[in-house]
């Protein structure tokens, strides 16, 4: 159990003890005490779950809000692509991988573009059958990944062909655009709450 989880557990136990003390200090029937106690348990459980999975909930909310409001996360500006910063502080972009739409997190700290195993299969990525996987160090520890090749990756007006990619089931539901794509651009920068991708005179070609 992580330190944050331990803190949450201690907080929850302490809060429940206070609630229980308040309930038993009042003149209430046993059934009413049980119903009230269960209601408080449910409230604290929802609170802890919401706090523990706040990033995942926020990501889902951003996607739903974007679809409902029709707000665009990315806007083509000539050859450039402007990407609006999400509420989670990251920059997300929807790319076309082998004619298959895929949502990516843009991460300048990632050396190579990465995809989840299921997404790579859906997009018909050529995955190496090598018995010697690539070992990557991530925030969640070491991950064994397979090398692959994206035949065509399009973001706005930019197209990369035969782009190397690493694929692993352990990536969960996160696909990442790495420096092997960004380094092919003339520039990429952050202007306020927008990221600007500028392909320049020559666009990525893998």
PDB file of C-alpha atoms in Angstrom:
ATOM      1  CA  UNK A   1       0.000   0.000   0.000  1.00  0.00           C
ATOM      2  CA  UNK A   2       1.380   3.429  -0.983  1.00  0.00           C
ATOM      3  CA  UNK A   3       1.956   6.317   1.410  1.00  0.00           C
ATOM      4  CA  UNK A   4      -0.977   8.236  -0.063  1.00  0.00           C
ATOM      5  CA  UNK A   5      -3.253   5.243   0.405  1.00  0.00           C
ATOM      6  CA  UNK A   6      -2.123   4.892   4.023  1.00  0.00           C
ATOM      7  CA  UNK A   7      -2.899   8.556   4.637  1.00  0.00           C
ATOM      8  CA  UNK A   8      -6.334   8.132   3.052  1.00  0.00           C
ATOM      9  CA  UNK A   9      -7.033   5.074   5.189  1.00  0.00           C
ATOM     10  CA  UNK A  10      -6.010   6.820   8.416  1.00  0.00           C
ATOM     11  CA  UNK A  11      -8.127   9.832   7.477  1.00  0.00           C
ATOM     12  CA  UNK A  12     -11.148   7.647   6.717  1.00  0.00           C
ATOM     13  CA  UNK A  13     -10.849   5.659   9.949  1.00  0.00           C
ATOM     14  CA  UNK A  14     -10.472   8.839  11.987  1.00  0.00           C
ATOM     15  CA  UNK A  15     -13.466  10.452  10.314  1.00  0.00           C
ATOM     16  CA  UNK A  16     -15.613   7.366  10.835  1.00  0.00           C
ATOM     17  CA  UNK A  17     -14.653   7.232  14.507  1.00  0.00           C
ATOM     18  CA  UNK A  18     -15.734  10.864  14.931  1.00  0.00           C
ATOM     19  CA  UNK A  19     -19.019  10.213  13.144  1.00  0.00           C
ATOM     20  CA  UNK A  20     -19.669   7.078  15.198  1.00  0.00           C
ATOM     21  CA  UNK A  21     -18.972   8.973  18.431  1.00  0.00           C
ATOM     22  CA  UNK A  22     -21.404  11.691  17.417  1.00  0.00           C
ATOM     23  CA  UNK A  23     -24.092   9.159  16.549  1.00  0.00           C
ATOM     24  CA  UNK A  24     -23.870   7.202  19.780  1.00  0.00           C
ATOM     25  CA  UNK A  25     -23.869  10.388  21.831  1.00  0.00           C
ATOM     26  CA  UNK A  26     -27.312  11.209  20.459  1.00  0.00           C
ATOM     27  CA  UNK A  27     -30.524   9.517  21.532  1.00  0.00           C
ATOM     28  CA  UNK A  28     -31.286   7.563  18.377  1.00  0.00           C
ATOM     29  CA  UNK A  29     -32.739   4.157  17.745  1.00  0.00           C
ATOM     30  CA  UNK A  30     -30.368   1.344  16.791  1.00  0.00           C
ATOM     31  CA  UNK A  31     -31.774   1.038  13.254  1.00  0.00           C
ATOM     32  CA  UNK A  32     -31.499   4.776  12.666  1.00  0.00           C
ATOM     33  CA  UNK A  33     -27.903   4.706  13.880  1.00  0.00           C
ATOM     34  CA  UNK A  34     -27.090   1.862  11.459  1.00  0.00           C
ATOM     35  CA  UNK A  35     -28.737   3.637   8.506  1.00  0.00           C
ATOM     36  CA  UNK A  36     -26.954   6.895   9.258  1.00  0.00           C
ATOM     37  CA  UNK A  37     -23.619   5.122   9.784  1.00  0.00           C
ATOM     38  CA  UNK A  38     -23.941   3.275   6.461  1.00  0.00           C
ATOM     39  CA  UNK A  39     -24.757   6.541   4.695  1.00  0.00           C
ATOM     40  CA  UNK A  40     -21.589   8.123   6.095  1.00  0.00           C
ATOM     41  CA  UNK A  41     -19.529   5.071   5.132  1.00  0.00           C
ATOM     42  CA  UNK A  42     -20.819   5.397   1.552  1.00  0.00           C
ATOM     43  CA  UNK A  43     -20.003   9.134   1.505  1.00  0.00           C
ATOM     44  CA  UNK A  44     -16.430   8.558   2.707  1.00  0.00           C
ATOM     45  CA  UNK A  45     -15.961   5.649   0.281  1.00  0.00           C
ATOM     46  CA  UNK A  46     -17.010   7.851  -2.641  1.00  0.00           C
ATOM     47  CA  UNK A  47     -14.702  10.617  -1.424  1.00  0.00           C
ATOM     48  CA  UNK A  48     -11.694   8.297  -1.152  1.00  0.00           C
ATOM     49  CA  UNK A  49     -12.350   6.705  -4.547  1.00  0.00           C
ATOM     50  CA  UNK A  50     -12.717  10.126  -6.130  1.00  0.00           C
ATOM     51  CA  UNK A  51      -9.462  11.330  -4.566  1.00  0.00           C
ATOM     52  CA  UNK A  52      -7.557   8.160  -5.487  1.00  0.00           C
ATOM     53  CA  UNK A  53      -8.688   8.176  -9.122  1.00  0.00           C
ATOM     54  CA  UNK A  54      -8.915  11.929  -9.653  1.00  0.00           C
ATOM     55  CA  UNK A  55      -6.635  11.895 -12.721  1.00  0.00           C
ATOM     56  CA  UNK A  56      -8.624   9.145 -14.444  1.00  0.00           C
ATOM     57  CA  UNK A  57     -11.956  10.810 -13.591  1.00  0.00           C
ATOM     58  CA  UNK A  58     -10.660  14.162 -14.838  1.00  0.00           C
ATOM     59  CA  UNK A  59      -9.495  12.609 -18.111  1.00  0.00           C
ATOM     60  CA  UNK A  60     -12.922  11.038 -18.704  1.00  0.00           C
ATOM     61  CA  UNK A  61     -14.640  14.308 -17.799  1.00  0.00           C
ATOM     62  CA  UNK A  62     -12.468  16.252 -20.244  1.00  0.00           C
ATOM     63  CA  UNK A  63     -13.318  13.877 -23.091  1.00  0.00           C
ATOM     64  CA  UNK A  64     -17.059  13.898 -22.323  1.00  0.00           C
ATOM     65  CA  UNK A  65     -17.137  17.687 -21.917  1.00  0.00           C
ATOM     66  CA  UNK A  66     -15.284  18.121 -25.193  1.00  0.00           C
ATOM     67  CA  UNK A  67     -17.790  15.939 -27.050  1.00  0.00           C
ATOM     68  CA  UNK A  68     -20.840  17.566 -25.428  1.00  0.00           C
ATOM     69  CA  UNK A  69     -19.714  21.178 -25.909  1.00  0.00           C
ATOM     70  CA  UNK A  70     -18.112  20.579 -29.283  1.00  0.00           C
ATOM     71  CA  UNK A  71     -14.957  22.350 -28.104  1.00  0.00           C
ATOM     72  CA  UNK A  72     -11.902  21.483 -30.176  1.00  0.00           C
ATOM     73  CA  UNK A  73      -8.740  20.380 -28.406  1.00  0.00           C
ATOM     74  CA  UNK A  74      -6.741  20.973 -31.577  1.00  0.00           C
ATOM     75  CA  UNK A  75      -7.033  23.556 -34.335  1.00  0.00           C
ATOM     76  CA  UNK A  76      -5.202  23.589 -37.659  1.00  0.00           C
ATOM     77  CA  UNK A  77      -3.628  27.021 -38.273  1.00  0.00           C
ATOM     78  CA  UNK A  78      -2.106  26.893 -41.743  1.00  0.00           C
ATOM     79  CA  UNK A  79       0.567  24.209 -41.572  1.00  0.00           C
ATOM     80  CA  UNK A  80       0.738  24.564 -37.789  1.00  0.00           C
ATOM     81  CA  UNK A  81      -1.375  22.707 -35.256  1.00  0.00           C
ATOM     82  CA  UNK A  82      -2.489  24.416 -32.056  1.00  0.00           C
ATOM     83  CA  UNK A  83      -3.374  22.104 -29.185  1.00  0.00           C
ATOM     84  CA  UNK A  84      -5.279  23.386 -26.177  1.00  0.00           C
ATOM     85  CA  UNK A  85      -4.041  22.392 -22.738  1.00  0.00           C
ATOM     86  CA  UNK A  86      -6.405  20.003 -20.967  1.00  0.00           C
ATOM     87  CA  UNK A  87      -7.637  20.555 -17.431  1.00  0.00           C
ATOM     88  CA  UNK A  88      -5.166  17.895 -16.247  1.00  0.00           C
ATOM     89  CA  UNK A  89      -2.301  20.137 -17.390  1.00  0.00           C
ATOM     90  CA  UNK A  90      -1.298  17.901 -20.308  1.00  0.00           C
ATOM     91  CA  UNK A  91      -1.557  18.268 -24.061  1.00  0.00           C
ATOM     92  CA  UNK A  92      -3.605  15.603 -25.845  1.00  0.00           C
ATOM     93  CA  UNK A  93      -3.973  15.191 -29.577  1.00  0.00           C
ATOM     94  CA  UNK A  94      -6.077  12.944 -31.786  1.00  0.00           C
ATOM     95  CA  UNK A  95      -3.965  11.444 -34.551  1.00  0.00           C
ATOM     96  CA  UNK A  96      -4.730   9.102 -37.412  1.00  0.00           C
ATOM     97  CA  UNK A  97      -2.678   5.909 -37.248  1.00  0.00           C
ATOM     98  CA  UNK A  98      -3.031   3.798 -40.388  1.00  0.00           C
ATOM     99  CA  UNK A  99      -6.443   5.473 -40.911  1.00  0.00           C
ATOM    100  CA  UNK A 100      -7.427   4.609 -37.324  1.00  0.00           C
ATOM    101  CA  UNK A 101      -8.116   7.499 -34.874  1.00  0.00           C
ATOM    102  CA  UNK A 102      -5.926   7.329 -31.751  1.00  0.00           C
ATOM    103  CA  UNK A 103      -5.702   9.780 -28.865  1.00  0.00           C
ATOM    104  CA  UNK A 104      -2.134  10.524 -27.749  1.00  0.00           C
ATOM    105  CA  UNK A 105      -0.513  12.358 -24.876  1.00  0.00           C
ATOM    106  CA  UNK A 106       2.338  14.549 -26.142  1.00  0.00           C
ATOM    107  CA  UNK A 107       5.346  13.883 -23.914  1.00  0.00           C
ATOM    108  CA  UNK A 108       8.685  15.523 -24.695  1.00  0.00           C
ATOM    109  CA  UNK A 109      10.210  13.377 -21.962  1.00  0.00           C
ATOM    110  CA  UNK A 110       9.503  10.193 -23.924  1.00  0.00           C
ATOM    111  CA  UNK A 111      12.241   9.181 -26.356  1.00  0.00           C
ATOM    112  CA  UNK A 112      10.013   6.993 -28.519  1.00  0.00           C
ATOM    113  CA  UNK A 113       6.344   7.078 -29.423  1.00  0.00           C
ATOM    114  CA  UNK A 114       4.482   4.426 -27.434  1.00  0.00           C
ATOM    115  CA  UNK A 115       1.157   2.635 -27.833  1.00  0.00           C
ATOM    116  CA  UNK A 116      -0.887   0.170 -25.864  1.00  0.00           C
ATOM    117  CA  UNK A 117      -1.028  -3.360 -27.206  1.00  0.00           C
ATOM    118  CA  UNK A 118      -4.762  -3.287 -27.947  1.00  0.00           C
ATOM    119  CA  UNK A 119      -4.579   0.089 -29.700  1.00  0.00           C
ATOM    120  CA  UNK A 120      -1.617  -1.087 -31.790  1.00  0.00           C
ATOM    121  CA  UNK A 121      -3.549  -4.177 -32.847  1.00  0.00           C
ATOM    122  CA  UNK A 122      -6.644  -2.112 -33.705  1.00  0.00           C
ATOM    123  CA  UNK A 123      -4.486   0.202 -35.834  1.00  0.00           C
ATOM    124  CA  UNK A 124      -2.769  -2.760 -37.541  1.00  0.00           C
ATOM    125  CA  UNK A 125       0.712  -1.811 -36.342  1.00  0.00           C
ATOM    126  CA  UNK A 126       3.534  -4.088 -37.452  1.00  0.00           C
ATOM    127  CA  UNK A 127       4.797  -5.516 -34.154  1.00  0.00           C
ATOM    128  CA  UNK A 128       8.124  -7.318 -33.942  1.00  0.00           C
ATOM    129  CA  UNK A 129       7.986 -10.950 -32.879  1.00  0.00           C
ATOM    130  CA  UNK A 130      11.456 -10.761 -31.329  1.00  0.00           C
ATOM    131  CA  UNK A 131      12.093 -12.874 -28.249  1.00  0.00           C
ATOM    132  CA  UNK A 132      14.140 -10.009 -26.819  1.00  0.00           C
ATOM    133  CA  UNK A 133      11.812  -7.208 -25.666  1.00  0.00           C
ATOM    134  CA  UNK A 134      12.827  -3.621 -24.976  1.00  0.00           C
ATOM    135  CA  UNK A 135      12.976  -2.846 -21.253  1.00  0.00           C
ATOM    136  CA  UNK A 136      11.677   0.649 -20.499  1.00  0.00           C
ATOM    137  CA  UNK A 137      11.761   2.568 -17.244  1.00  0.00           C
ATOM    138  CA  UNK A 138       8.451   4.290 -16.535  1.00  0.00           C
ATOM    139  CA  UNK A 139       6.865   6.063 -13.585  1.00  0.00           C
ATOM    140  CA  UNK A 140       5.290   2.722 -12.619  1.00  0.00           C
ATOM    141  CA  UNK A 141       8.543   0.756 -12.867  1.00  0.00           C
ATOM    142  CA  UNK A 142      10.179  -1.309 -15.609  1.00  0.00           C
ATOM    143  CA  UNK A 143       8.071  -2.415 -18.574  1.00  0.00           C
ATOM    144  CA  UNK A 144       8.918  -4.997 -21.230  1.00  0.00           C
ATOM    145  CA  UNK A 145       7.821  -3.709 -24.636  1.00  0.00           C
ATOM    146  CA  UNK A 146       7.975  -4.885 -28.228  1.00  0.00           C
ATOM    147  CA  UNK A 147       9.232  -2.761 -31.097  1.00  0.00           C
ATOM    148  CA  UNK A 148       6.844  -1.888 -33.875  1.00  0.00           C
ATOM    149  CA  UNK A 149       6.431   0.378 -36.878  1.00  0.00           C
ATOM    150  CA  UNK A 150       3.629   2.836 -37.612  1.00  0.00           C
ATOM    151  CA  UNK A 151       3.205   2.876 -41.362  1.00  0.00           C
ATOM    152  CA  UNK A 152       1.441   6.250 -41.315  1.00  0.00           C
ATOM    153  CA  UNK A 153       0.797   8.678 -38.457  1.00  0.00           C
ATOM    154  CA  UNK A 154      -1.010  11.920 -39.259  1.00  0.00           C
ATOM    155  CA  UNK A 155      -1.414  14.861 -36.893  1.00  0.00           C
ATOM    156  CA  UNK A 156      -3.013  17.874 -38.559  1.00  0.00           C
ATOM    157  CA  UNK A 157      -1.033  18.505 -41.754  1.00  0.00           C
ATOM    158  CA  UNK A 158       1.959  16.513 -40.476  1.00  0.00           C
ATOM    159  CA  UNK A 159       2.525  12.947 -41.601  1.00  0.00           C
ATOM    160  CA  UNK A 160       5.193  10.554 -40.352  1.00  0.00           C
ATOM    161  CA  UNK A 161       5.797   7.303 -42.202  1.00  0.00           C
ATOM    162  CA  UNK A 162       7.548   4.173 -40.976  1.00  0.00           C
ATOM    163  CA  UNK A 163       7.747   5.688 -37.493  1.00  0.00           C
ATOM    164  CA  UNK A 164       9.299   3.441 -34.813  1.00  0.00           C
ATOM    165  CA  UNK A 165       7.042   2.738 -31.843  1.00  0.00           C
ATOM    166  CA  UNK A 166       7.175   0.646 -28.671  1.00  0.00           C
ATOM    167  CA  UNK A 167       4.147  -1.434 -27.727  1.00  0.00           C
ATOM    168  CA  UNK A 168       3.192  -2.934 -24.369  1.00  0.00           C
ATOM    169  CA  UNK A 169       0.035  -4.072 -22.601  1.00  0.00           C
ATOM    170  CA  UNK A 170       1.385  -2.492 -19.394  1.00  0.00           C
ATOM    171  CA  UNK A 171       0.931   1.007 -20.843  1.00  0.00           C
ATOM    172  CA  UNK A 172      -2.714   0.705 -19.796  1.00  0.00           C
ATOM    173  CA  UNK A 173      -4.844   3.099 -21.840  1.00  0.00           C
ATOM    174  CA  UNK A 174      -2.159   5.728 -22.491  1.00  0.00           C
ATOM    175  CA  UNK A 175      -0.637   6.291 -25.929  1.00  0.00           C
ATOM    176  CA  UNK A 176       2.281   8.730 -26.105  1.00  0.00           C
ATOM    177  CA  UNK A 177       3.801  10.869 -28.852  1.00  0.00           C
ATOM    178  CA  UNK A 178       7.541  10.978 -28.136  1.00  0.00           C
ATOM    179  CA  UNK A 179      10.605  12.859 -29.310  1.00  0.00           C
ATOM    180  CA  UNK A 180      11.142  10.600 -32.328  1.00  0.00           C
ATOM    181  CA  UNK A 181       8.149  12.438 -33.835  1.00  0.00           C
ATOM    182  CA  UNK A 182       8.624  15.896 -32.277  1.00  0.00           C
ATOM    183  CA  UNK A 183      12.290  16.091 -33.314  1.00  0.00           C
ATOM    184  CA  UNK A 184      11.243  15.898 -36.974  1.00  0.00           C
ATOM    185  CA  UNK A 185       9.348  19.194 -36.710  1.00  0.00           C
ATOM    186  CA  UNK A 186      10.893  22.584 -37.305  1.00  0.00           C
ATOM    187  CA  UNK A 187       9.682  23.554 -33.844  1.00  0.00           C
ATOM    188  CA  UNK A 188       7.257  22.774 -31.090  1.00  0.00           C
ATOM    189  CA  UNK A 189       6.540  25.163 -28.253  1.00  0.00           C
ATOM    190  CA  UNK A 190       4.065  26.137 -25.578  1.00  0.00           C
ATOM    191  CA  UNK A 191       2.365  29.519 -25.825  1.00  0.00           C
ATOM    192  CA  UNK A 192       0.292  30.150 -22.717  1.00  0.00           C
ATOM    193  CA  UNK A 193      -2.263  27.359 -22.609  1.00  0.00           C
ATOM    194  CA  UNK A 194      -1.536  26.129 -26.145  1.00  0.00           C
ATOM    195  CA  UNK A 195       1.093  23.879 -27.658  1.00  0.00           C
ATOM    196  CA  UNK A 196       2.076  24.750 -31.212  1.00  0.00           C
ATOM    197  CA  UNK A 197       3.458  22.109 -33.566  1.00  0.00           C
ATOM    198  CA  UNK A 198       5.206  23.642 -36.587  1.00  0.00           C
ATOM    199  CA  UNK A 199       6.370  21.269 -39.326  1.00  0.00           C
ATOM    200  CA  UNK A 200       8.243  24.001 -41.213  1.00  0.00           C
ATOM    201  CA  UNK A 201       9.165  23.529 -44.857  1.00  0.00           C
ATOM    202  CA  UNK A 202       9.655  19.787 -44.532  1.00  0.00           C
ATOM    203  CA  UNK A 203       7.076  17.668 -42.781  1.00  0.00           C
ATOM    204  CA  UNK A 204       7.902  14.487 -40.864  1.00  0.00           C
ATOM    205  CA  UNK A 205       8.378  11.588 -43.203  1.00  0.00           C
ATOM    206  CA  UNK A 206       9.446   8.859 -40.810  1.00  0.00           C
TER     207      UNK A 206
END
